[in-house]
N, CA and C of each residue as an Amber inpcrd file, in Angstrom:
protein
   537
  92.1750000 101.6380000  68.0240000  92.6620000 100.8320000  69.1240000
  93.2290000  99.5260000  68.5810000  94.5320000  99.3020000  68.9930000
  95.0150000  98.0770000  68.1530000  94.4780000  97.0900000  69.4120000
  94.2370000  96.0200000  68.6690000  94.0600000  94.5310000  69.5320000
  94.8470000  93.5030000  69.6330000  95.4040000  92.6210000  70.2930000
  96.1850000  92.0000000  70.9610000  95.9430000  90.4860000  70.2450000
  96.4870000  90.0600000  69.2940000  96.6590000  88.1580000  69.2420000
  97.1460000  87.9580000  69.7710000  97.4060000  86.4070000  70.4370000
  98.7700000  85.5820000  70.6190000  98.2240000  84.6120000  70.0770000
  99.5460000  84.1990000  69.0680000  99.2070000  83.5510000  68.0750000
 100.0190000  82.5440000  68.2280000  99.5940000  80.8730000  68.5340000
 100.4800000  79.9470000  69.2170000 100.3640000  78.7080000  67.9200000
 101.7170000  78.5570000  68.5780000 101.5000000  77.3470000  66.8970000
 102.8700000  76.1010000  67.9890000 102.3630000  74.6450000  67.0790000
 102.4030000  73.6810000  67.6780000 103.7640000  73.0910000  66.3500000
 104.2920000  71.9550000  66.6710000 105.9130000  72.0090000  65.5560000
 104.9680000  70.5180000  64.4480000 103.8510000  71.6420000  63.9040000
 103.7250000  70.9700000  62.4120000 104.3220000  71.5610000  60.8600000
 104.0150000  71.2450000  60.1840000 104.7810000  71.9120000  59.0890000
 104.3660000  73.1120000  58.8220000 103.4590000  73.2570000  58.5530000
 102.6470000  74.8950000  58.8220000 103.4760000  75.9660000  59.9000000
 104.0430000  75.3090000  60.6360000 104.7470000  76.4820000  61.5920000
 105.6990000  77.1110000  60.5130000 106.4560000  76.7120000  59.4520000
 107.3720000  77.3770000  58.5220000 106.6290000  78.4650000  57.9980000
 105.6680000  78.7260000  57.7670000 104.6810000  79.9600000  57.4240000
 104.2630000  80.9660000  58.7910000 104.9310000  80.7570000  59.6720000
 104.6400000  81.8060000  60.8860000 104.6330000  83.5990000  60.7220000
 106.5410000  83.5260000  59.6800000 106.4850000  85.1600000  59.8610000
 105.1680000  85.2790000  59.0020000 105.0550000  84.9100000  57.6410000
 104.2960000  85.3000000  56.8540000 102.9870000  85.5620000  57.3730000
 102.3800000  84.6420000  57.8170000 101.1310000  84.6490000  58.4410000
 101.4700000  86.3300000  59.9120000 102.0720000  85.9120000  60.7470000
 102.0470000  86.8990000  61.8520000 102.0790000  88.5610000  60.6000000
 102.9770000  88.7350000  59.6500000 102.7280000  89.9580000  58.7090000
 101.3830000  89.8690000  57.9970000 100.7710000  89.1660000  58.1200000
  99.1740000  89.2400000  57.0180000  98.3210000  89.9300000  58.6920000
  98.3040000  88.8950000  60.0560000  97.9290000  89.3520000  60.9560000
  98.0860000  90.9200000  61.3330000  99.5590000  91.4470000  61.1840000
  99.4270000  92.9350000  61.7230000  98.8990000  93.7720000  60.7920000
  98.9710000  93.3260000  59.4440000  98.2710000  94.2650000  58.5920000
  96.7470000  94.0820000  58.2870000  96.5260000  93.1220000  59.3100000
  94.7860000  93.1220000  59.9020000  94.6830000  94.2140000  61.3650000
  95.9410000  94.5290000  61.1590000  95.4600000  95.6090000  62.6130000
  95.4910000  95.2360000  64.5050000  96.3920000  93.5210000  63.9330000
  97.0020000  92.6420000  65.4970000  98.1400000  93.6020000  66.0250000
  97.9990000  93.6530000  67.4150000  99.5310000  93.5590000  68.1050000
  99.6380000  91.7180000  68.4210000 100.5850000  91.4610000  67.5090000
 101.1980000  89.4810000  67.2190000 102.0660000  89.2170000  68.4270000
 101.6730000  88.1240000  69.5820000 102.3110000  87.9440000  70.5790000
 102.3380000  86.3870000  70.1150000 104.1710000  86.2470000  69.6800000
 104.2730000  84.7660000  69.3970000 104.6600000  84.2090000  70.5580000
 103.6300000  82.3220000  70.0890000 104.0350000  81.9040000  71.5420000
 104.2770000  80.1370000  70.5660000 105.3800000  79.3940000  70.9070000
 105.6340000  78.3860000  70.5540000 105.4810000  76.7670000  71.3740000
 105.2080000  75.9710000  71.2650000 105.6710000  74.3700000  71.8090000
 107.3430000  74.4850000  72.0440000 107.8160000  74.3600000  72.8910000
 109.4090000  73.7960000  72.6800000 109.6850000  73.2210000  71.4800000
 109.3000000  72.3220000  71.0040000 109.5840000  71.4080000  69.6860000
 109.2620000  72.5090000  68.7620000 108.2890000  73.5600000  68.1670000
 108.3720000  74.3450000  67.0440000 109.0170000  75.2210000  67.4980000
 109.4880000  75.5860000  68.4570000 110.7690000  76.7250000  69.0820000
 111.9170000  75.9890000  68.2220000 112.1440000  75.0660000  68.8230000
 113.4350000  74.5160000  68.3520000 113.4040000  74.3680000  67.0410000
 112.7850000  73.8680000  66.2090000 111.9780000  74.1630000  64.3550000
 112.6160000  75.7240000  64.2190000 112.6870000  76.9340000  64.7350000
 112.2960000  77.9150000  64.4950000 113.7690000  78.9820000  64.8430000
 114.0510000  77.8660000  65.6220000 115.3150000  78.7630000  66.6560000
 116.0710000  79.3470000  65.3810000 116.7160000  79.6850000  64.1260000
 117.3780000  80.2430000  63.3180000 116.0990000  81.7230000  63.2910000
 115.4900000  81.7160000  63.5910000 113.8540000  82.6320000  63.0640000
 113.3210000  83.6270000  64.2050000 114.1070000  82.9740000  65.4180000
 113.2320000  83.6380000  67.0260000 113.7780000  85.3320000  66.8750000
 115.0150000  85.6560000  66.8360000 114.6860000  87.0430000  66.8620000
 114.5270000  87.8050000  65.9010000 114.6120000  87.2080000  64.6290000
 113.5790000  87.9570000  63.9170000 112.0750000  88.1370000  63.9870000
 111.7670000  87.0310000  64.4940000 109.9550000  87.0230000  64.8170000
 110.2090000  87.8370000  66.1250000 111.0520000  87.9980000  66.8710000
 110.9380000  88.9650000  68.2680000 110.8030000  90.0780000  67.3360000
 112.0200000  90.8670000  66.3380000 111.9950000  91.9320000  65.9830000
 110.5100000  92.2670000  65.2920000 109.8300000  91.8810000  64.4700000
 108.4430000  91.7240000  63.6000000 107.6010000  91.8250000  64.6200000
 107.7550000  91.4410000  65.7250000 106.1850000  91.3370000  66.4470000
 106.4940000  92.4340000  67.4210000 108.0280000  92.5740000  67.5780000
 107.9540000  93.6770000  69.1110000 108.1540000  93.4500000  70.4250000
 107.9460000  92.0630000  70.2390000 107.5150000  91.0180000  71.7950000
 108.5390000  89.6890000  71.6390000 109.2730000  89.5730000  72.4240000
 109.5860000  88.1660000  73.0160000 108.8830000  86.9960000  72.5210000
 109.5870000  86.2390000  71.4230000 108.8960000  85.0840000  71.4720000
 108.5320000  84.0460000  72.3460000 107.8440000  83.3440000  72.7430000
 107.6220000  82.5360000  74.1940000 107.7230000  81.0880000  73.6860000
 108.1590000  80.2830000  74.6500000 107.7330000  78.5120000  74.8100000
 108.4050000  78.4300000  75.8400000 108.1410000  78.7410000  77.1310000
 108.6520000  78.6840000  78.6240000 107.8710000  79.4170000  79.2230000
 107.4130000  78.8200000  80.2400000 106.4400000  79.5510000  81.4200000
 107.2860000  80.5340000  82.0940000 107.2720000  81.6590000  82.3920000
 107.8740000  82.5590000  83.1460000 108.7360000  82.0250000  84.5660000
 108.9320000  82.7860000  84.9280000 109.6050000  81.8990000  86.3940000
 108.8700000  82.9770000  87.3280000 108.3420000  82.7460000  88.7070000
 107.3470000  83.0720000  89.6510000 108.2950000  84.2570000  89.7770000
 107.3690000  85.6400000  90.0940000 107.7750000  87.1350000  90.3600000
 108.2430000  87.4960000  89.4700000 108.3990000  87.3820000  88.0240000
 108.7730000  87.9630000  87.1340000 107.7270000  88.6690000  86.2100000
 107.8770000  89.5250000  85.7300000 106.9550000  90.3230000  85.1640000
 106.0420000  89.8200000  83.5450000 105.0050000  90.1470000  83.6250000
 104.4910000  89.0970000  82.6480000 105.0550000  90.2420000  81.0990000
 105.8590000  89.9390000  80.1140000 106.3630000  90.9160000  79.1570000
 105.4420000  90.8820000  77.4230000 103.9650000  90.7280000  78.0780000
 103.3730000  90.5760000  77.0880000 101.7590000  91.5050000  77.4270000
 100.9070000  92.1150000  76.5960000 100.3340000  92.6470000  77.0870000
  98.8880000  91.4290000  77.2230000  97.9350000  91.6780000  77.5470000
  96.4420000  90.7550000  77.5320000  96.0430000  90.5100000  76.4540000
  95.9570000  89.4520000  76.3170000  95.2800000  88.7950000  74.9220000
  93.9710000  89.2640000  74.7270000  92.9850000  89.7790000  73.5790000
  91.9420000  89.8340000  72.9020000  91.3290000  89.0130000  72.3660000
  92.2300000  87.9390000  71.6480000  91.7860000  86.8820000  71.4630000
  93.4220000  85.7070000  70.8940000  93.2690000  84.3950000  70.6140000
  93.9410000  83.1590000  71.1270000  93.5800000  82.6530000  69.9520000
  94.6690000  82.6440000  69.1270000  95.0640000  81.7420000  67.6780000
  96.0170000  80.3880000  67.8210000  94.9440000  79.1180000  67.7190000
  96.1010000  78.2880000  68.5560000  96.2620000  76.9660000  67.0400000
  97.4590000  77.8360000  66.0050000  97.3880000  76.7200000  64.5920000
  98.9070000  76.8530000  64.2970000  99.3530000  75.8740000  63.7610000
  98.8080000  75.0150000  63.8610000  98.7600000  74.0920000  65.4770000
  98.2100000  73.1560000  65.3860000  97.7840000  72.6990000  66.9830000
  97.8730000  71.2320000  66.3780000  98.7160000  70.1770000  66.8940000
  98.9100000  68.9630000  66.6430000  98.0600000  67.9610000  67.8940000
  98.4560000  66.7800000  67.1180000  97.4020000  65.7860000  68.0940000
  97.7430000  66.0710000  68.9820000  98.6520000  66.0570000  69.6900000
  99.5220000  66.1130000  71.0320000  98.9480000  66.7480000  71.6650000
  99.1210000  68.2590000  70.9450000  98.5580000  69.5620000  71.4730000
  97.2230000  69.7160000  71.7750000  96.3000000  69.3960000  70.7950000
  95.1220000  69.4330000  71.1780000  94.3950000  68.0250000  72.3780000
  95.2110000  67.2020000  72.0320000  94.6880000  65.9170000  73.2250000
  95.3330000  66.7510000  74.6080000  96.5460000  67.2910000  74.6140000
  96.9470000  67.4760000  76.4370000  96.1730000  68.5740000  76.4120000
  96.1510000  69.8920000  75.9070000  95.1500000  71.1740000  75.9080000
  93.4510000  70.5400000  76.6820000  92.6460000  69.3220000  75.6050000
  91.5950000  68.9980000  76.3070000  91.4890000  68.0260000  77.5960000
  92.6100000  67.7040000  77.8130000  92.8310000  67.2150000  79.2140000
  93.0040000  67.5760000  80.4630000  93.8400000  69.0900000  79.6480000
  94.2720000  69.8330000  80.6360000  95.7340000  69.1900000  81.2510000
  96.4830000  68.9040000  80.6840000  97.8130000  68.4830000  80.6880000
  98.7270000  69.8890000  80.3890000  99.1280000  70.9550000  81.1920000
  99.7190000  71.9600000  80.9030000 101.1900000  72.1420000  80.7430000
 101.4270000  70.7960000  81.1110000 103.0020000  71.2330000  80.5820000
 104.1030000  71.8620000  79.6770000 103.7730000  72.6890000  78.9470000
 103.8480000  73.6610000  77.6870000 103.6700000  74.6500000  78.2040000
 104.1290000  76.1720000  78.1180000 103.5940000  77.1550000  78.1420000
 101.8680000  77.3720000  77.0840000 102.1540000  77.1230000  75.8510000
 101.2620000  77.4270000  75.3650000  99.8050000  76.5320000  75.4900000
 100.1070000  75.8670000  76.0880000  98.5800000  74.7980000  76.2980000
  98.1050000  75.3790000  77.3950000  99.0240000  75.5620000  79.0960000
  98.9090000  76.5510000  80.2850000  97.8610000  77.6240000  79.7910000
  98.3020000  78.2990000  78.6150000  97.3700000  79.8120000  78.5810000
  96.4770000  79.6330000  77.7480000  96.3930000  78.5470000  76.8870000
  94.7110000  78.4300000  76.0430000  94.2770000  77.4350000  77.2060000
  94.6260000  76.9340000  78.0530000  93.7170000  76.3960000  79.1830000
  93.3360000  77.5250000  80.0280000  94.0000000  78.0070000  81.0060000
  93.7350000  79.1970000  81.7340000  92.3910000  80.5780000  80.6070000
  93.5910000  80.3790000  79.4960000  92.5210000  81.1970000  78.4960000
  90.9850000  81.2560000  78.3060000  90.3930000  79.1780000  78.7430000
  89.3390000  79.3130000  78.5410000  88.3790000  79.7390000  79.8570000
  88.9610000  79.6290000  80.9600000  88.6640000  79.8900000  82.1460000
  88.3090000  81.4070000  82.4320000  89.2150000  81.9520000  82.1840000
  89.2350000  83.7300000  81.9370000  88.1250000  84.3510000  80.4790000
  87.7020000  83.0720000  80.2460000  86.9830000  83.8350000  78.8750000
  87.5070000  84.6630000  78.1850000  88.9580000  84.4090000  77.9710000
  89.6870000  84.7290000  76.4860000  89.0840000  84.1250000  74.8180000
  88.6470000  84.7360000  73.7320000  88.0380000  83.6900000  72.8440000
  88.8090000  83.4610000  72.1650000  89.1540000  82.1940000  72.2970000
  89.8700000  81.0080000  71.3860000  89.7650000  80.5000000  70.0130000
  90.7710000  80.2390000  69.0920000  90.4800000  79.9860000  68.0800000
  91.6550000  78.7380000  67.9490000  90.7620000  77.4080000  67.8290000
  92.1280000  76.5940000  67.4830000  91.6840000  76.1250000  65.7880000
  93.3600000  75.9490000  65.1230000  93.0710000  74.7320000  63.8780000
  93.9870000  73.8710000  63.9190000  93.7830000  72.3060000  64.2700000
  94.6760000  71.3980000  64.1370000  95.6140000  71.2680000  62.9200000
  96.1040000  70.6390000  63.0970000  96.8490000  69.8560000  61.4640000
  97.6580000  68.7630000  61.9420000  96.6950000  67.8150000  61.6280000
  97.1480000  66.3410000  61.8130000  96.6600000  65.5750000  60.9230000
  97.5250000  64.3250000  61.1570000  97.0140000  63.6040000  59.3510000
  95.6720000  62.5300000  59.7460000  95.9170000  62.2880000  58.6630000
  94.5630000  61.1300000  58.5350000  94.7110000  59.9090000  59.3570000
  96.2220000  59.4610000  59.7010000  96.0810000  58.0680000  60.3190000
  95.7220000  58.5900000  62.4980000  96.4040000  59.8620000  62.6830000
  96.1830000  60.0280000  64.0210000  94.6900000  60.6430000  64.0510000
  93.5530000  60.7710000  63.8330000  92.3720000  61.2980000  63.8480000
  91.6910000  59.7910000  63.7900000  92.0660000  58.7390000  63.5170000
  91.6810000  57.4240000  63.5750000  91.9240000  57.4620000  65.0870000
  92.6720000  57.8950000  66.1240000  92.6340000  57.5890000  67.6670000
  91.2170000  58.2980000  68.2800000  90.2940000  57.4830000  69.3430000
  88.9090000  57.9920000  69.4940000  89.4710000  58.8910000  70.4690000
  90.6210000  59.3950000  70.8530000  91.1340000  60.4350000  71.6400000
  90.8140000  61.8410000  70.7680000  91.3090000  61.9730000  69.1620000
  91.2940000  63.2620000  69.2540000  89.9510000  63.6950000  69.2560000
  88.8050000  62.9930000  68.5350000  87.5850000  63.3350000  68.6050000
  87.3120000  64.1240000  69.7730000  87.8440000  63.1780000  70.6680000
  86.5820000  63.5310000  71.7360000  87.2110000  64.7670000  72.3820000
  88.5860000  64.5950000  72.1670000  88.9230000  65.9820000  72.1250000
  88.8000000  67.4040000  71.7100000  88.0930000  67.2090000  70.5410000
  87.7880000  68.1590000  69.7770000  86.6920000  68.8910000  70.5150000
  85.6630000  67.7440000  70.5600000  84.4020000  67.9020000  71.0030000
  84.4960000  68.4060000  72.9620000  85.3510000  68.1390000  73.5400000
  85.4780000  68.6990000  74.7670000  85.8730000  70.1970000  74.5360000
  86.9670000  70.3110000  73.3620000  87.0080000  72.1410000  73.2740000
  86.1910000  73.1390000  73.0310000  85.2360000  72.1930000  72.2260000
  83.9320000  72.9570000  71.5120000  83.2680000  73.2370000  72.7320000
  82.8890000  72.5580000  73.7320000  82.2520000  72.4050000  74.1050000
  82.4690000  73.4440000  75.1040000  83.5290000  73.5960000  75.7680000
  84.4190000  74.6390000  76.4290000  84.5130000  76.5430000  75.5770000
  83.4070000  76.1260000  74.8350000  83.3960000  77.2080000  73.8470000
  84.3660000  77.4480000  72.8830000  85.6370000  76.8250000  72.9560000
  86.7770000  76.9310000  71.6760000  86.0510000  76.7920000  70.4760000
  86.4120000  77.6520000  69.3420000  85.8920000  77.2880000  67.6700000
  87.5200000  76.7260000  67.4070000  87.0430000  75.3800000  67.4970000
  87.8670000  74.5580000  66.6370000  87.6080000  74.3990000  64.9740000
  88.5870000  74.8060000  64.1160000  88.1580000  75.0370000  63.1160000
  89.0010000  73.3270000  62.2230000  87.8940000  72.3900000  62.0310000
  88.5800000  70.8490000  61.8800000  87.2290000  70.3810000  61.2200000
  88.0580000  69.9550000  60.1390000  86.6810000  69.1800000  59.2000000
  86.0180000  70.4590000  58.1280000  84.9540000  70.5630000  58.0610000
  84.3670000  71.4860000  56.6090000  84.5960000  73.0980000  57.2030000
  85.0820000  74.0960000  56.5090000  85.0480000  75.1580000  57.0240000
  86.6740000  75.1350000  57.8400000  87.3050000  74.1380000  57.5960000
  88.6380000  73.9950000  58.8330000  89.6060000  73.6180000  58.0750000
  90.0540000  72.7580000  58.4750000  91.4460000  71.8800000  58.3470000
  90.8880000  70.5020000  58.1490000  91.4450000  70.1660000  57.0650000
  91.0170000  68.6870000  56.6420000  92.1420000  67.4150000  56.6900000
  92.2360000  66.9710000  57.4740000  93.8530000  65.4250000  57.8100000
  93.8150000  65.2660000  56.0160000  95.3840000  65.2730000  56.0410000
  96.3730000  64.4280000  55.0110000  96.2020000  63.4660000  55.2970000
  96.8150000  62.7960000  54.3190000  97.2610000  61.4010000  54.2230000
  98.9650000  61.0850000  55.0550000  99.2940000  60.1410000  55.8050000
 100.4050000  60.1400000  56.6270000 101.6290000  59.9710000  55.1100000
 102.7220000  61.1510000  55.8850000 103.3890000  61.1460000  54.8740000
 103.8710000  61.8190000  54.1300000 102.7700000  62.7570000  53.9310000
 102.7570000  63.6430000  52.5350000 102.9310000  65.0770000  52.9220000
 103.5280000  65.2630000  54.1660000 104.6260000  66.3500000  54.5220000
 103.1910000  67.8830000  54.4500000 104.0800000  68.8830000  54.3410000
 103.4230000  69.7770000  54.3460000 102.3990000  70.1550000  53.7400000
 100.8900000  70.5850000  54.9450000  99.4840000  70.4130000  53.9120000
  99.7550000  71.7990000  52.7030000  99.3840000  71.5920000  51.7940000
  99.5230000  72.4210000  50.5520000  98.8190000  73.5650000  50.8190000
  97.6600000  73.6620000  51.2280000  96.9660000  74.8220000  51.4270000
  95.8410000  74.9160000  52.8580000  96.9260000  74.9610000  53.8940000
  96.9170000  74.7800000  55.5310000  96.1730000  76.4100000  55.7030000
  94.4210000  76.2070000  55.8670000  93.8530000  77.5600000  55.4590000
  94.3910000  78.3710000  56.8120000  95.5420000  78.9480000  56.7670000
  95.5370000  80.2940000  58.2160000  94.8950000  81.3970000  57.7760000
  94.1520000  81.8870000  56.8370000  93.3290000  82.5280000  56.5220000
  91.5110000  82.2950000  57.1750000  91.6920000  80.8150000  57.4450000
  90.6220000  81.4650000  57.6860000  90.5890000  80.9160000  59.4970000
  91.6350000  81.1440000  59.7380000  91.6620000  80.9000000  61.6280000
  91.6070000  82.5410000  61.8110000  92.5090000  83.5200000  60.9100000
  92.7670000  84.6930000  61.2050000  91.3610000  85.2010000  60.5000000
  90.4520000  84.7610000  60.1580000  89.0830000  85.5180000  60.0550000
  88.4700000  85.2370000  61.1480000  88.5840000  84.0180000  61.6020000
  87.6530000  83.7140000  62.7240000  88.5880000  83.9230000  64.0610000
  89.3110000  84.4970000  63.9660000  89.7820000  85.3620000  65.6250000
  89.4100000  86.7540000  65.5730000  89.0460000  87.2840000  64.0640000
  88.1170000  88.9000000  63.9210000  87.0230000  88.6240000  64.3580000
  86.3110000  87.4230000  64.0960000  84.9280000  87.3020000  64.0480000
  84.6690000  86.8190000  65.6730000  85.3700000  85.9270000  66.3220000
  84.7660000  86.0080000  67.7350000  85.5450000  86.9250000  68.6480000
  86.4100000  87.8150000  68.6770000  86.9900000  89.2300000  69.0360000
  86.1350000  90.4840000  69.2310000  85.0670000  89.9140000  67.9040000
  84.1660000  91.3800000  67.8540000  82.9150000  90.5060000  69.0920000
  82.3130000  89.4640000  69.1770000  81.3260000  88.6890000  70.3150000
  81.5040000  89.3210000  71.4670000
């Protein structure tokens, strides 16, 4: 039985590793439902129908329009990396203006299991916003994967993290999939 990601990523540098990552995902045995921020859409737009062709599915960063058919099947589980301050502060607010924040919000409601990993640098994790942000997702049951075992802030500046673990977000969407 194949199982269903949607695998949402936010316009940090890590989004340039999408196909790669979404091909390590299906040869874990995902059906890969990409879903983007407008801003890493637009990052990406030379890339969208090839990631349509690779995954099978419509890439997304637009909410559907009412009576239209939803062209994706049910999520299993919710890969939400990379996930920027932005993203993760409106997500724990509940600020849905994004498609992809809409469905890891709704997501947590429906008891979809979530997997977020930020990637933000060292000077925005100094705002007492993202904390407590973090700690509202956790709390909401999201495994935010940030700090030991996660994603560790750069230094502002220093461009793309070198070794941005999506390995181990895509272990831990096996591991709470099987819960």
């Amino acid at each position: 039985m194949t199982r269903t990601l949607y695998l949402f990523a936010s316009a940090a540098p890590p989004v340039f590793d999408i196909t790669s990552v979404t091909d390590i995902a299906q040869r874990r045995g995902w059906d890969v439902c990409l879903g983007l921020t407008p801003t890493a859409a637009r990052w990406l737009d030379d890339s969208l129908e090839g990631l349509a062709a690779l995954t099978g599915h419509p890439v997304r960063s637009q909410y559907k329009l009412p009576g239209e058919p939803d062209v994706w099947p049910p999520a299993d589980v919710i890969v939400f990396a990379p996930a920027t301050f932005n993203s993760v502060n409106s997500w724990a607010l509940g600020l849905t203006h994004h498609f992809v924040i809409g469905v890891v919000a709704e997501g947590i409601g429906k008891g979809v299991p979530i997997v977020a990993m930020p990637c933000v640098n060292a000077a925005y994790v100094q705002h007492h916003q993202f904390e407590e942000s973090v700690a509202k997702l956790r709390a909401m049951g999201v495994t935010v994967l940030y700090g030991d075992g996660g994603f560790v802030p750069n230094p502002p500046g220093t461009g793309k993290p070198v070794d941005y673990p999506w390995h181990r977000a895509l272990d831990a969407a096996a591991a709470v999939a099987e819960t």
